Amino acid sequence: MTTLELLQLLGQGLLETLYMTLISTFLSYLIGLPLGMILTVTDKKGLRPNRAINLALGFVINMLRSVPFLILAVAIIPFTRWIVGTSIGSTATIVPLVVAAAPYVARMIESSLREVDAGVIEAARSMGSSDRQVLFKVMVPEAKPSLLVGATIATTTILGYSAMAGFMAGGGLGTIAINYGYHRYNTEIMLYTVALLIIVVQVMQEAGLHLTRRLDRRRRAE
Amino acid sequence: MNKQDNIILKVENLSKVFAIKPEPIEALTDINLEIYAGEIFGIIGLSGAGKSTLIRCLNLLEKPTSGRVFFKGRDLSSLPKSELLELRQSMGMIFQSFNLFQQRSAIENICYPLEIAKVPREQRLARARELLELVGLPDRETATPSELSGGQQQRVAIARALATSPSVLLCDEATSALDPSTTDSILALLKQINRDLGVTIVLITHEMSVVERICDRVAVIDRSRIVEVGSVTDLFVHPQSAIARQLVFPGGELVERLTGDAALRIVFDGESSFEPVLANMVLACQAPVNILSADSKNIEGRAYGQMLIQLPDDPAAQRRIREYLNSRKITFTEEIWNDNA
Ligand SMILES: Nc1ncnc2c1ncn2[C@@H]1O[C@H](COP(=O)(O)OP(=O)(O)OP(=O)(O)O)[C@@H](O)[C@H]1O
Ligand SMILES: [Mg+2]
């Protein structure tokens, strides 16, 4: 393989990985964000406690989260085929990624929102805020730094899952690492993909933390 | 104007039980209160007495288990949710821990209640600036809470609570997290707001010094019950309940151990001259006394004081002392200390 071919291979893999990761993160938040809010709101100490909804939703989320990603991905292959028409390649991998990550995102959202100081919520209520206003005008903005840290962690976790999907021809850097490193014993290419993955995670992590620091209006002192 | 005709907040047979395991907690028992428009009303009690629960019942942040709360004659619990939310805009509230929005600047904090009240942006900002001026922080508009001292944060919180021009300000231990001199300045600000804007203030505290400095009337709450209500002067001169005596006279704990001994509480009610009463009495009666505790205060510009003295065992000497005090027209009460248990 020439250097150019190698670069093309890795470049293609990197693009696929970023595509899967970003689209999956976006879709996971689309589903996980409202679920996380519902978990928070229906909690015993939430704005509208509702034991039935909270328990049911919590159960489904825990169940999905307790299945290891690869097993989950295999188990839902029929579902993936039904949605995408195939179960291999990066677009197909988005399905199990979202199914695995959305519950994870929901829990992260829940824990971020739960961190908001009860006193601050009480103050908002004393000013006549409705439950909706407390959630959207107080809890979400107050939890912003924690939500951003959560989003950073979620993105890098999804990136890790996407690499695992290489075992089932999921596309991206993971598949390259498996094909060359595992099936053909080409350690060199595998090391390149690993290095690329490390760099991508580092960049995402730093960018996320940088953004959080810039947007958090509390000063460092505390 | 007769104050009684102008009740702004009325609490009727209010009880609150927290249904928690293993045993329910009765946080408030049959509370009855009347708070007059324009006054500063204190509620004092020890930790866990139910003060916070009571003040949270006044704007229905806490739903009473039974009983009713009237604000300007309207029964709060009968109001539909939307009206209750709107009504809360006429009752501001401040807290021990300030509870400012950490992700909003000072001026944005003050704008929040105005956003809720759907006031247009330009008016919001103008009103917020006016309030920052009022609380003495005109130059800290863009500061975030983490950049402000505790006293400054409480000032912003006061401005925020006043944004919608409420007629009542509820203060839950508003100065308990502040040092003495900051406490003084916040109390002075509250007094100014009460005087200049006519805002009725309900203030909760566990410190007698706070009550003494700014309250007109005070209720004493002890283990979920109101045990005493009256003017601050009355509370100092004639504390009725054991808990009130303990709060007025922090030395009380020490005295409790001398149960059974005859003791007198001598009251200087601002009328008697500053003669050395005790020295003269000891000389005139030829009897020794033991000063258990003494305290004098400046309330509303007049001097008040109390002294608790232990009498000698000799009944004749005790009689001479009482007669002497009567002859000098000095108010005193007999004390029985073993009711403090
Ligand atoms: N949400 C709650 N659930 C269960 N018990 C509660 C709750 N809030 C208060 N209590 C209990 O009610 C009693 C009165 O509490 P409250 O907070 O009103 O006291 P407080 O007088 O304000 O005390 P402090 O001076 O310590 O603030 C306490 O025994 C407390 O444990
Ligand atoms: Mg309290």
Coordinates of C-alpha atoms and ligand atoms in Angstrom, one line a residue:
Chain A
M1 CA 0.0 0.0 0.0
T2 CA 1.4 3.4 -1.0
T3 CA 1.4 6.3 1.5
L4 CA -1.3 8.0 -0.6
E5 CA -3.5 5.0 -0.4
L6 CA -2.9 4.8 3.3
L7 CA -3.8 8.4 3.8
Q8 CA -6.9 8.0 1.7
L9 CA -7.9 4.9 3.7
L10 CA -7.4 6.7 7.0
G11 CA -9.0 9.9 5.8
Q12 CA -12.1 8.0 4.7
G13 CA -12.2 6.2 8.0
L14 CA -11.9 9.4 10.0
L15 CA -14.7 11.0 8.0
E16 CA -17.0 8.1 8.5
T17 CA -16.2 8.0 12.2
L18 CA -16.9 11.7 12.6
Y19 CA -20.1 11.3 10.6
M20 CA -21.4 8.4 12.7
T21 CA -20.3 10.1 16.0
L22 CA -21.8 13.5 15.3
I23 CA -25.1 12.3 13.7
S24 CA -25.5 9.8 16.5
T25 CA -24.8 12.3 19.2
F26 CA -27.3 14.7 17.7
L27 CA -30.0 12.0 17.4
S28 CA -29.2 10.7 20.9
Y29 CA -29.8 14.2 22.3
L30 CA -32.9 14.6 20.3
I31 CA -34.3 11.6 22.1
G32 CA -32.4 11.7 25.3
L33 CA -32.9 15.3 26.2
P34 CA -36.7 15.2 26.5
L35 CA -36.4 11.8 28.3
G36 CA -33.9 13.2 30.8
M37 CA -36.2 16.1 31.4
I38 CA -39.2 13.8 31.9
L39 CA -37.1 11.8 34.4
T40 CA -36.2 14.9 36.3
V41 CA -39.7 16.4 36.3
T42 CA -41.4 13.2 37.4
D43 CA -38.9 12.4 40.1
K44 CA -40.2 12.3 43.7
K45 CA -38.7 15.7 44.3
G46 CA -39.4 17.0 40.8
L47 CA -41.7 19.7 39.6
R48 CA -44.5 17.2 38.8
P49 CA -43.8 13.9 40.7
N50 CA -45.2 10.9 38.8
R51 CA -44.1 7.6 40.1
A52 CA -45.6 5.5 37.4
I53 CA -44.0 7.4 34.5
N54 CA -40.7 7.8 36.3
L55 CA -40.5 4.1 37.2
A56 CA -41.5 2.9 33.7
L57 CA -39.1 5.2 31.9
G58 CA -36.3 4.5 34.4
F59 CA -36.8 0.7 33.9
V60 CA -36.5 0.9 30.1
I61 CA -33.5 3.1 30.3
N62 CA -31.7 0.9 32.8
M63 CA -32.5 -2.2 30.7
L64 CA -31.0 -0.7 27.6
R65 CA -28.0 0.6 29.5
S66 CA -27.2 -2.7 31.1
V67 CA -26.8 -4.5 27.7
P68 CA -23.2 -4.2 26.4
F69 CA -23.0 -2.2 23.2
L70 CA -21.9 -5.0 20.8
I71 CA -24.6 -7.4 22.0
L72 CA -27.2 -4.6 21.8
A73 CA -26.0 -3.8 18.2
V74 CA -26.3 -7.5 17.2
A75 CA -29.7 -8.0 18.9
I76 CA -31.3 -5.1 17.1
I77 CA -30.0 -6.0 13.6
P78 CA -33.6 -6.7 12.4
F79 CA -34.6 -3.2 13.6
T80 CA -31.6 -1.6 12.0
R81 CA -32.4 -3.4 8.7
W82 CA -36.0 -2.3 8.9
I83 CA -34.9 1.4 9.3
V84 CA -31.8 1.7 7.1
G85 CA -32.2 -1.4 4.8
T86 CA -28.9 -2.8 5.7
S87 CA -27.0 -3.6 8.9
I88 CA -23.4 -2.8 7.8
G89 CA -21.7 0.5 7.0
S90 CA -21.6 3.7 8.9
T91 CA -25.2 4.8 8.3
A92 CA -26.5 1.5 9.6
T93 CA -24.3 1.8 12.7
I94 CA -26.0 5.0 13.6
V95 CA -29.1 3.0 14.6
P96 CA -27.5 0.9 17.4
L97 CA -25.4 3.9 18.4
V98 CA -28.5 6.0 19.1
V99 CA -30.3 3.1 20.8
A100 CA -27.4 2.7 23.1
A101 CA -26.5 6.3 23.7
A102 CA -30.0 7.9 24.0
P103 CA -30.7 6.3 27.4
Y104 CA -27.1 7.2 28.5
V105 CA -27.7 10.8 27.5
A106 CA -31.1 10.8 29.3
R107 CA -29.3 9.8 32.5
M108 CA -26.6 12.5 32.1
I109 CA -29.3 15.1 31.4
E110 CA -31.2 14.0 34.5
S111 CA -28.1 14.2 36.7
S112 CA -27.1 17.6 35.4
L113 CA -30.6 19.0 36.0
R114 CA -30.8 17.4 39.4
E115 CA -27.6 19.3 40.4
V116 CA -29.4 22.7 40.2
D117 CA -29.6 24.2 43.6
A118 CA -33.0 23.6 45.2
G119 CA -32.9 27.1 46.7
V120 CA -32.6 28.7 43.3
I121 CA -35.6 26.7 42.1
E122 CA -37.5 27.8 45.2
A123 CA -36.6 31.4 44.5
A124 CA -37.9 31.1 41.0
R125 CA -41.1 29.6 42.2
S126 CA -41.5 32.4 44.8
M127 CA -41.5 34.8 41.9
G128 CA -44.5 33.1 40.3
S129 CA -42.7 30.9 37.7
S130 CA -44.7 28.1 36.2
D131 CA -43.3 24.6 36.2
R132 CA -42.4 25.1 32.5
Q133 CA -40.6 28.3 33.2
V134 CA -38.7 26.7 36.1
L135 CA -37.5 24.0 33.8
F136 CA -36.6 26.0 30.7
K137 CA -35.8 29.4 32.1
V138 CA -34.0 28.3 35.3
M139 CA -33.0 24.6 35.4
V140 CA -31.6 24.3 31.9
P141 CA -29.7 27.6 31.9
E142 CA -28.4 27.0 35.4
A143 CA -27.3 23.5 34.5
K144 CA -25.6 24.6 31.3
P145 CA -22.0 24.0 32.3
S146 CA -22.8 20.6 33.6
L147 CA -24.9 19.8 30.5
L148 CA -22.0 20.8 28.2
V149 CA -19.5 18.6 30.1
G150 CA -22.1 15.8 29.8
A151 CA -22.3 16.4 26.0
T152 CA -18.5 16.2 25.7
I153 CA -18.4 12.9 27.6
A154 CA -21.4 11.6 25.6
T155 CA -19.7 12.5 22.3
T156 CA -16.4 10.8 23.2
T157 CA -18.3 7.7 24.5
I158 CA -20.3 7.5 21.3
L159 CA -17.0 7.7 19.4
G160 CA -15.7 4.8 21.4
Y161 CA -18.9 2.7 20.6
S162 CA -18.6 3.6 16.9
A163 CA -15.1 2.1 16.9
M164 CA -16.4 -1.1 18.6
A165 CA -18.9 -1.4 15.8
G166 CA -15.9 -2.1 13.6
F167 CA -16.3 -5.7 14.7
M168 CA -19.5 -5.9 12.8
A169 CA -18.4 -4.0 9.7
G170 CA -19.7 -0.7 11.1
G171 CA -17.4 1.5 9.0
G172 CA -15.0 4.2 10.1
L173 CA -11.7 3.8 11.9
G174 CA -12.9 0.9 14.0
T175 CA -13.5 -1.2 10.9
I176 CA -10.1 -0.3 9.5
A177 CA -8.4 -1.3 12.8
I178 CA -10.3 -4.6 12.8
N179 CA -9.7 -5.5 9.2
Y180 CA -6.0 -4.7 9.1
G181 CA -4.9 -5.2 12.6
Y182 CA -7.1 -8.1 13.7
H183 CA -7.8 -10.1 10.5
R184 CA -4.5 -9.3 8.6
Y185 CA -2.1 -8.8 11.4
N186 CA -1.1 -5.4 10.0
T187 CA -0.2 -3.8 13.3
E188 CA 1.1 -0.6 11.7
I189 CA -2.2 0.4 10.2
M190 CA -4.0 -0.5 13.4
L191 CA -1.6 1.7 15.4
Y192 CA -2.3 4.6 13.0
T193 CA -6.1 4.2 13.5
V194 CA -5.6 4.0 17.3
A195 CA -3.5 7.2 17.2
L196 CA -6.1 9.0 15.1
L197 CA -8.9 7.9 17.6
I198 CA -6.8 9.2 20.5
I199 CA -6.3 12.5 18.8
V200 CA -10.0 12.9 17.9
V201 CA -11.0 12.2 21.5
Q202 CA -8.4 14.6 22.8
V203 CA -9.6 17.4 20.5
M204 CA -13.2 16.8 21.3
Q205 CA -12.5 16.7 25.0
E206 CA -10.5 19.9 24.9
A207 CA -13.0 21.7 22.7
G208 CA -15.9 20.7 25.0
L209 CA -14.1 21.8 28.1
H210 CA -13.0 25.1 26.5
L211 CA -16.5 25.9 25.5
T212 CA -17.8 25.0 28.9
R213 CA -15.3 27.3 30.6
R214 CA -16.2 30.1 28.3
L215 CA -19.9 29.8 28.8
D216 CA -19.9 29.2 32.5
R217 CA -20.5 32.5 34.2
R218 CA -19.5 31.4 37.7
R219 CA -15.9 32.4 38.4
R220 CA -13.1 30.0 39.1
A221 CA -12.8 31.0 42.8
E222 CA -15.4 28.5 44.2
Chain B
M1 CA -55.6 54.5 60.8
N2 CA -56.4 51.6 63.0
K3 CA -53.9 48.9 62.2
Q4 CA -56.2 46.0 63.0
D5 CA -58.5 47.1 60.2
N6 CA -55.7 46.7 57.8
I7 CA -54.7 43.0 57.9
I8 CA -52.6 42.1 54.9
L9 CA -51.8 38.5 55.7
K10 CA -53.9 36.3 57.9
V11 CA -53.2 32.7 58.9
E12 CA -56.0 30.6 60.2
N13 CA -55.8 27.3 62.1
L14 CA -52.8 26.3 59.9
S15 CA -51.1 23.0 60.4
K16 CA -48.5 21.2 58.4
V17 CA -47.5 17.6 58.7
F18 CA -44.7 16.1 56.6
A19 CA -45.8 12.6 55.9
I20 CA -42.3 11.0 56.1
K21 CA -41.2 7.7 57.3
P22 CA -40.8 6.2 59.9
E23 CA -42.9 8.9 61.6
P24 CA -44.7 11.9 60.3
I25 CA -43.4 15.3 61.4
E26 CA -45.8 17.9 62.6
A27 CA -43.9 21.0 61.6
L28 CA -46.7 23.5 62.3
T29 CA -49.6 23.1 64.8
D30 CA -52.7 25.2 64.7
I31 CA -51.0 28.5 63.7
N32 CA -53.1 31.7 63.9
L33 CA -51.5 35.0 62.9
E34 CA -52.5 38.4 61.7
I35 CA -50.0 40.6 60.0
Y36 CA -50.8 44.3 59.4
A37 CA -50.1 46.2 56.3
G38 CA -46.9 48.3 56.6
E39 CA -45.4 46.6 59.6
I40 CA -42.2 44.6 60.1
F41 CA -43.3 41.4 61.6
G42 CA -40.8 39.1 63.1
I43 CA -41.1 35.4 63.7
I44 CA -38.4 34.1 66.0
G45 CA -37.7 30.5 67.1
L46 CA -34.9 28.0 67.5
S47 CA -33.7 25.8 64.8
G48 CA -36.3 23.3 63.7
A49 CA -39.1 25.1 65.3
G50 CA -40.9 25.4 61.9
K51 CA -40.1 29.0 60.9
S52 CA -39.1 28.2 57.3
T53 CA -42.1 26.0 56.9
L54 CA -44.4 28.7 58.2
I55 CA -43.0 31.4 55.9
R56 CA -43.2 29.1 52.9
C57 CA -46.9 28.5 53.7
L58 CA -47.5 32.3 53.4
N59 CA -47.0 32.2 49.6
L60 CA -48.1 28.6 49.4
L61 CA -44.7 27.3 48.3
E62 CA -45.6 24.7 50.9
K63 CA -49.1 23.5 50.9
P64 CA -50.7 23.5 54.4
T65 CA -52.1 20.2 55.6
S66 CA -55.1 22.1 57.0
G67 CA -56.0 25.7 57.7
R68 CA -56.0 28.7 55.5
V69 CA -53.9 31.7 54.5
F70 CA -55.5 35.0 53.4
F71 CA -53.6 37.6 51.5
K72 CA -55.6 40.9 51.3
G73 CA -58.7 38.9 52.2
R74 CA -58.3 36.3 49.4
D75 CA -58.0 32.7 50.5
L76 CA -54.8 31.5 48.7
S77 CA -55.7 27.8 48.7
S78 CA -58.9 28.5 46.9
L79 CA -57.1 30.2 44.0
P80 CA -56.6 28.4 40.7
K81 CA -52.9 27.7 39.9
S82 CA -52.5 30.5 37.4
E83 CA -53.9 33.1 39.8
L84 CA -51.7 31.9 42.6
L85 CA -48.6 32.3 40.3
E86 CA -49.7 35.8 39.4
L87 CA -50.3 36.6 43.1
R88 CA -46.8 35.5 44.0
Q89 CA -45.6 38.5 42.1
S90 CA -47.1 40.7 44.9
M91 CA -45.1 38.8 47.5
G92 CA -41.3 38.9 47.2
M93 CA -39.1 36.5 49.0
I94 CA -35.4 36.5 50.1
F95 CA -33.4 33.7 51.6
Q96 CA -30.5 32.9 53.8
S97 CA -28.4 31.6 50.9
F98 CA -29.5 34.4 48.5
N99 CA -30.4 31.9 45.8
L100 CA -29.4 34.1 42.9
F101 CA -29.3 32.5 39.4
Q102 CA -25.6 31.7 39.0
Q103 CA -25.6 31.9 35.2
R104 CA -27.2 35.4 35.2
S105 CA -25.6 38.7 35.9
A106 CA -27.0 41.0 38.6
I107 CA -29.2 42.9 36.3
E108 CA -30.4 39.7 34.5
N109 CA -31.3 38.3 37.9
I110 CA -33.4 41.4 38.7
C111 CA -35.0 41.2 35.2
Y112 CA -36.1 37.5 35.7
P113 CA -39.4 38.2 37.7
L114 CA -40.2 40.9 35.1
E115 CA -39.7 38.4 32.3
I116 CA -42.2 36.2 34.1
A117 CA -44.6 39.1 34.4
K118 CA -44.2 39.7 30.6
V119 CA -42.8 43.3 31.0
P120 CA -41.2 44.5 27.8
R121 CA -37.4 44.4 27.6
E122 CA -36.8 48.2 27.7
Q123 CA -39.0 48.6 30.8
R124 CA -37.4 45.6 32.4
L125 CA -33.9 47.1 32.1
A126 CA -35.1 50.5 33.3
R127 CA -36.8 49.0 36.4
A128 CA -33.8 46.8 37.1
R129 CA -31.4 49.8 37.0
E130 CA -33.7 51.7 39.3
L131 CA -33.6 48.9 41.8
L132 CA -29.9 48.4 41.6
E133 CA -29.7 52.1 42.5
L134 CA -32.1 51.5 45.4
V135 CA -30.0 48.7 46.9
G136 CA -26.8 50.7 46.4
L137 CA -25.2 48.7 43.6
P138 CA -25.6 50.9 40.6
D139 CA -22.1 50.0 39.3
R140 CA -22.4 46.2 39.5
E141 CA -24.9 45.6 36.7
T142 CA -22.9 43.1 34.8
A143 CA -21.3 41.3 37.8
T144 CA -22.4 37.7 38.2
P145 CA -23.2 36.3 41.7
S146 CA -19.9 34.6 42.1
E147 CA -18.2 38.0 41.7
L148 CA -20.2 39.6 44.5
S149 CA -19.8 39.4 48.3
G150 CA -22.5 37.8 50.4
G151 CA -23.9 41.2 51.4
Q152 CA -23.9 42.4 47.8
Q153 CA -25.6 39.2 46.7
Q154 CA -28.4 39.7 49.3
R155 CA -28.8 43.2 47.9
V156 CA -29.3 41.9 44.4
A157 CA -31.7 39.3 45.8
I158 CA -33.7 42.1 47.6
A159 CA -33.8 44.1 44.3
R160 CA -35.0 41.0 42.5
A161 CA -37.7 40.3 45.1
L162 CA -38.9 43.9 44.8
A163 CA -38.9 44.0 41.0
T164 CA -42.6 43.4 40.6
S165 CA -43.4 46.0 43.3
P166 CA -44.8 43.5 45.8
S167 CA -46.7 44.7 48.9
V168 CA -45.1 42.0 51.1
L169 CA -41.5 40.9 51.4
L170 CA -40.9 37.5 53.1
C171 CA -37.4 37.1 54.5
D172 CA -36.2 33.7 55.6
E173 CA -33.1 34.2 57.8
A174 CA -32.0 36.8 55.3
T175 CA -29.0 37.9 57.4
S176 CA -28.0 34.6 59.0
A177 CA -25.2 34.0 56.5
L178 CA -23.7 37.5 56.9
D179 CA -21.2 39.0 59.3
P180 CA -22.5 41.5 62.0
S181 CA -21.7 44.7 60.1
T182 CA -23.1 43.4 56.8
T183 CA -26.2 42.2 58.8
D184 CA -26.6 45.8 60.1
S185 CA -26.5 47.3 56.6
I186 CA -29.0 44.8 55.2
L187 CA -31.3 45.3 58.1
A188 CA -31.0 49.1 57.6
L189 CA -31.9 48.5 53.9
L190 CA -34.9 46.5 54.8
K191 CA -36.1 49.2 57.3
Q192 CA -35.6 51.8 54.6
I193 CA -37.7 49.7 52.1
N194 CA -40.4 49.3 54.7
R195 CA -40.5 53.0 55.5
D196 CA -40.1 54.5 52.0
L197 CA -42.0 52.0 49.9
G198 CA -44.5 50.9 52.5
V199 CA -43.6 47.2 51.9
T200 CA -44.8 44.9 54.7
I201 CA -42.0 42.8 55.8
V202 CA -42.3 39.3 57.4
L203 CA -38.9 38.3 58.8
I204 CA -37.8 35.1 60.2
T205 CA -34.8 34.7 62.4
H206 CA -33.3 32.9 65.3
E207 CA -31.5 36.0 66.6
M208 CA -33.1 38.3 69.1
S209 CA -30.8 41.1 68.0
V210 CA -32.5 41.1 64.5
V211 CA -36.0 41.4 66.0
E212 CA -34.9 44.0 68.4
R213 CA -33.4 46.2 65.7
I214 CA -36.1 46.4 63.1
C215 CA -39.3 44.6 64.0
D216 CA -42.5 46.2 65.2
R217 CA -44.2 43.1 66.4
V218 CA -43.0 39.6 66.8
A219 CA -44.3 36.0 67.1
V220 CA -42.4 33.4 69.0
I221 CA -42.6 29.9 67.6
D222 CA -41.5 26.9 69.6
R223 CA -41.7 23.3 68.5
S224 CA -44.3 24.0 65.8
R225 CA -46.5 26.3 67.8
I226 CA -46.8 30.0 68.2
V227 CA -46.4 30.6 71.9
E228 CA -46.4 34.3 72.0
V229 CA -47.3 37.3 69.8
G230 CA -46.9 41.0 70.7
S231 CA -45.0 44.1 70.3
V232 CA -41.2 43.9 70.5
T233 CA -41.3 46.0 73.7
D234 CA -43.7 43.7 75.4
L235 CA -41.5 40.7 74.5
F236 CA -38.5 42.3 76.1
V237 CA -40.3 43.6 79.2
H238 CA -42.7 40.8 79.9
P239 CA -41.6 37.6 78.0
Q240 CA -44.4 35.1 78.7
S241 CA -43.0 31.8 77.5
A242 CA -40.0 30.0 78.6
I243 CA -38.6 30.0 75.1
A244 CA -39.0 33.8 74.9
R245 CA -37.2 34.3 78.2
Q246 CA -34.4 32.1 76.9
L247 CA -34.2 34.1 73.7
V248 CA -34.3 37.5 75.5
F249 CA -32.0 36.3 78.2
P250 CA -29.4 34.1 76.7
G251 CA -28.0 33.6 80.2
G252 CA -31.1 31.6 81.0
E253 CA -29.6 28.2 80.5
L254 CA -27.2 28.9 83.3
V255 CA -30.0 29.8 85.7
E256 CA -32.0 26.7 84.9
R257 CA -29.8 24.7 87.2
L258 CA -30.8 26.8 90.2
T259 CA -34.3 25.4 90.2
G260 CA -36.5 26.1 93.2
D261 CA -34.6 29.2 94.3
A262 CA -36.6 32.4 94.6
A263 CA -35.7 34.8 92.0
L264 CA -37.0 38.2 90.7
R265 CA -36.8 39.7 87.3
I266 CA -36.4 43.4 87.7
V267 CA -37.5 45.4 84.7
F268 CA -36.3 48.8 83.7
D269 CA -39.0 50.0 81.3
G270 CA -37.4 53.1 80.1
E271 CA -39.2 55.2 82.7
S272 CA -37.1 54.8 85.8
S273 CA -34.1 57.0 86.3
F274 CA -30.6 55.6 86.2
E275 CA -30.2 55.4 90.0
P276 CA -28.1 52.5 91.1
V277 CA -31.2 50.5 92.1
L278 CA -29.4 47.4 93.2
A279 CA -26.8 49.0 95.4
N280 CA -29.5 51.1 97.1
M281 CA -31.7 48.1 97.6
V282 CA -29.0 46.0 99.2
L283 CA -28.1 48.9 101.5
A284 CA -31.7 49.6 102.4
C285 CA -32.8 46.0 103.0
Q286 CA -29.5 44.8 104.5
A287 CA -29.8 41.7 102.5
P288 CA -27.4 40.2 99.9
V289 CA -28.6 39.3 96.4
N290 CA -27.0 37.4 93.7
I291 CA -27.2 38.8 90.1
L292 CA -27.9 35.9 87.9
S293 CA -28.1 37.8 84.7
A294 CA -28.3 41.4 83.5
D295 CA -28.9 43.0 80.2
S296 CA -29.9 46.3 78.8
K297 CA -31.0 47.3 75.4
N298 CA -31.8 50.4 73.4
I299 CA -35.1 49.8 71.8
E300 CA -36.8 52.5 69.7
G301 CA -34.6 55.1 71.3
R302 CA -35.4 54.3 74.9
A303 CA -33.4 52.3 77.4
Y304 CA -34.7 49.0 78.6
G305 CA -33.1 46.6 80.9
Q306 CA -33.6 43.5 82.8
M307 CA -31.9 42.0 85.7
L308 CA -32.5 38.6 87.2
I309 CA -31.6 38.4 90.9
Q310 CA -31.5 35.5 93.2
L311 CA -33.0 36.3 96.7
P312 CA -31.6 35.2 100.0
D313 CA -33.3 32.2 101.7
D314 CA -34.5 34.3 104.6
P315 CA -38.3 35.1 104.0
A316 CA -38.1 38.3 106.0
A317 CA -35.2 39.6 103.8
Q318 CA -37.2 38.5 100.7
R319 CA -40.2 40.6 101.9
R320 CA -38.1 43.7 102.6
I321 CA -36.7 43.5 99.0
R322 CA -40.2 43.2 97.4
E323 CA -41.4 46.1 99.5
Y324 CA -38.5 48.2 98.6
L325 CA -39.0 47.6 94.9
N326 CA -42.7 48.4 95.2
S327 CA -41.9 51.6 97.0
R328 CA -39.6 52.7 94.2
K329 CA -42.3 51.8 91.6
I330 CA -39.9 49.4 89.9
T331 CA -41.5 46.7 87.9
F332 CA -40.6 43.1 88.8
T333 CA -41.9 39.7 88.3
E334 CA -41.5 36.5 90.3
E335 CA -39.6 33.9 88.5
I336 CA -40.0 30.2 88.7
W337 CA -37.1 28.6 86.8
N338 CA -38.0 25.0 86.9
D339 CA -40.7 25.4 84.2
N340 CA -38.0 25.6 81.6
A341 CA -37.5 21.9 81.2
Ligands
LIG1 N1 -39.7 18.9 53.1 C1 -39.6 18.4 54.4 N2 -39.8 17.1 54.6 C2 -39.8 16.6 55.8 N3 -39.6 17.3 56.9 C3 -39.4 18.6 56.8 C4 -39.4 19.2 55.5 N4 -39.2 20.5 55.7 C5 -39.1 20.7 57.1 N5 -39.2 19.5 57.7 C6 -39.2 19.3 59.2 O1 -40.0 20.3 59.8 C7 -39.5 20.8 61.0 C8 -39.4 22.3 60.8 O2 -38.5 22.7 59.8 P1 -38.2 24.2 59.4 O3 -37.2 24.1 58.3 O4 -39.5 24.9 59.2 O5 -37.5 24.7 60.7 P2 -36.8 26.1 60.9 O6 -37.4 26.7 62.1 O7 -36.8 26.9 59.7 O8 -35.3 25.7 61.3 P3 -33.9 26.4 60.9 O9 -33.7 27.6 61.9 O10 -32.9 25.3 61.2 O11 -34.0 26.8 59.5 C9 -38.1 20.1 61.1 O12 -38.3 19.1 62.0 C10 -37.8 19.6 59.8 O13 -37.0 18.5 59.8
MG2 MG -35.3 27.6 58.3

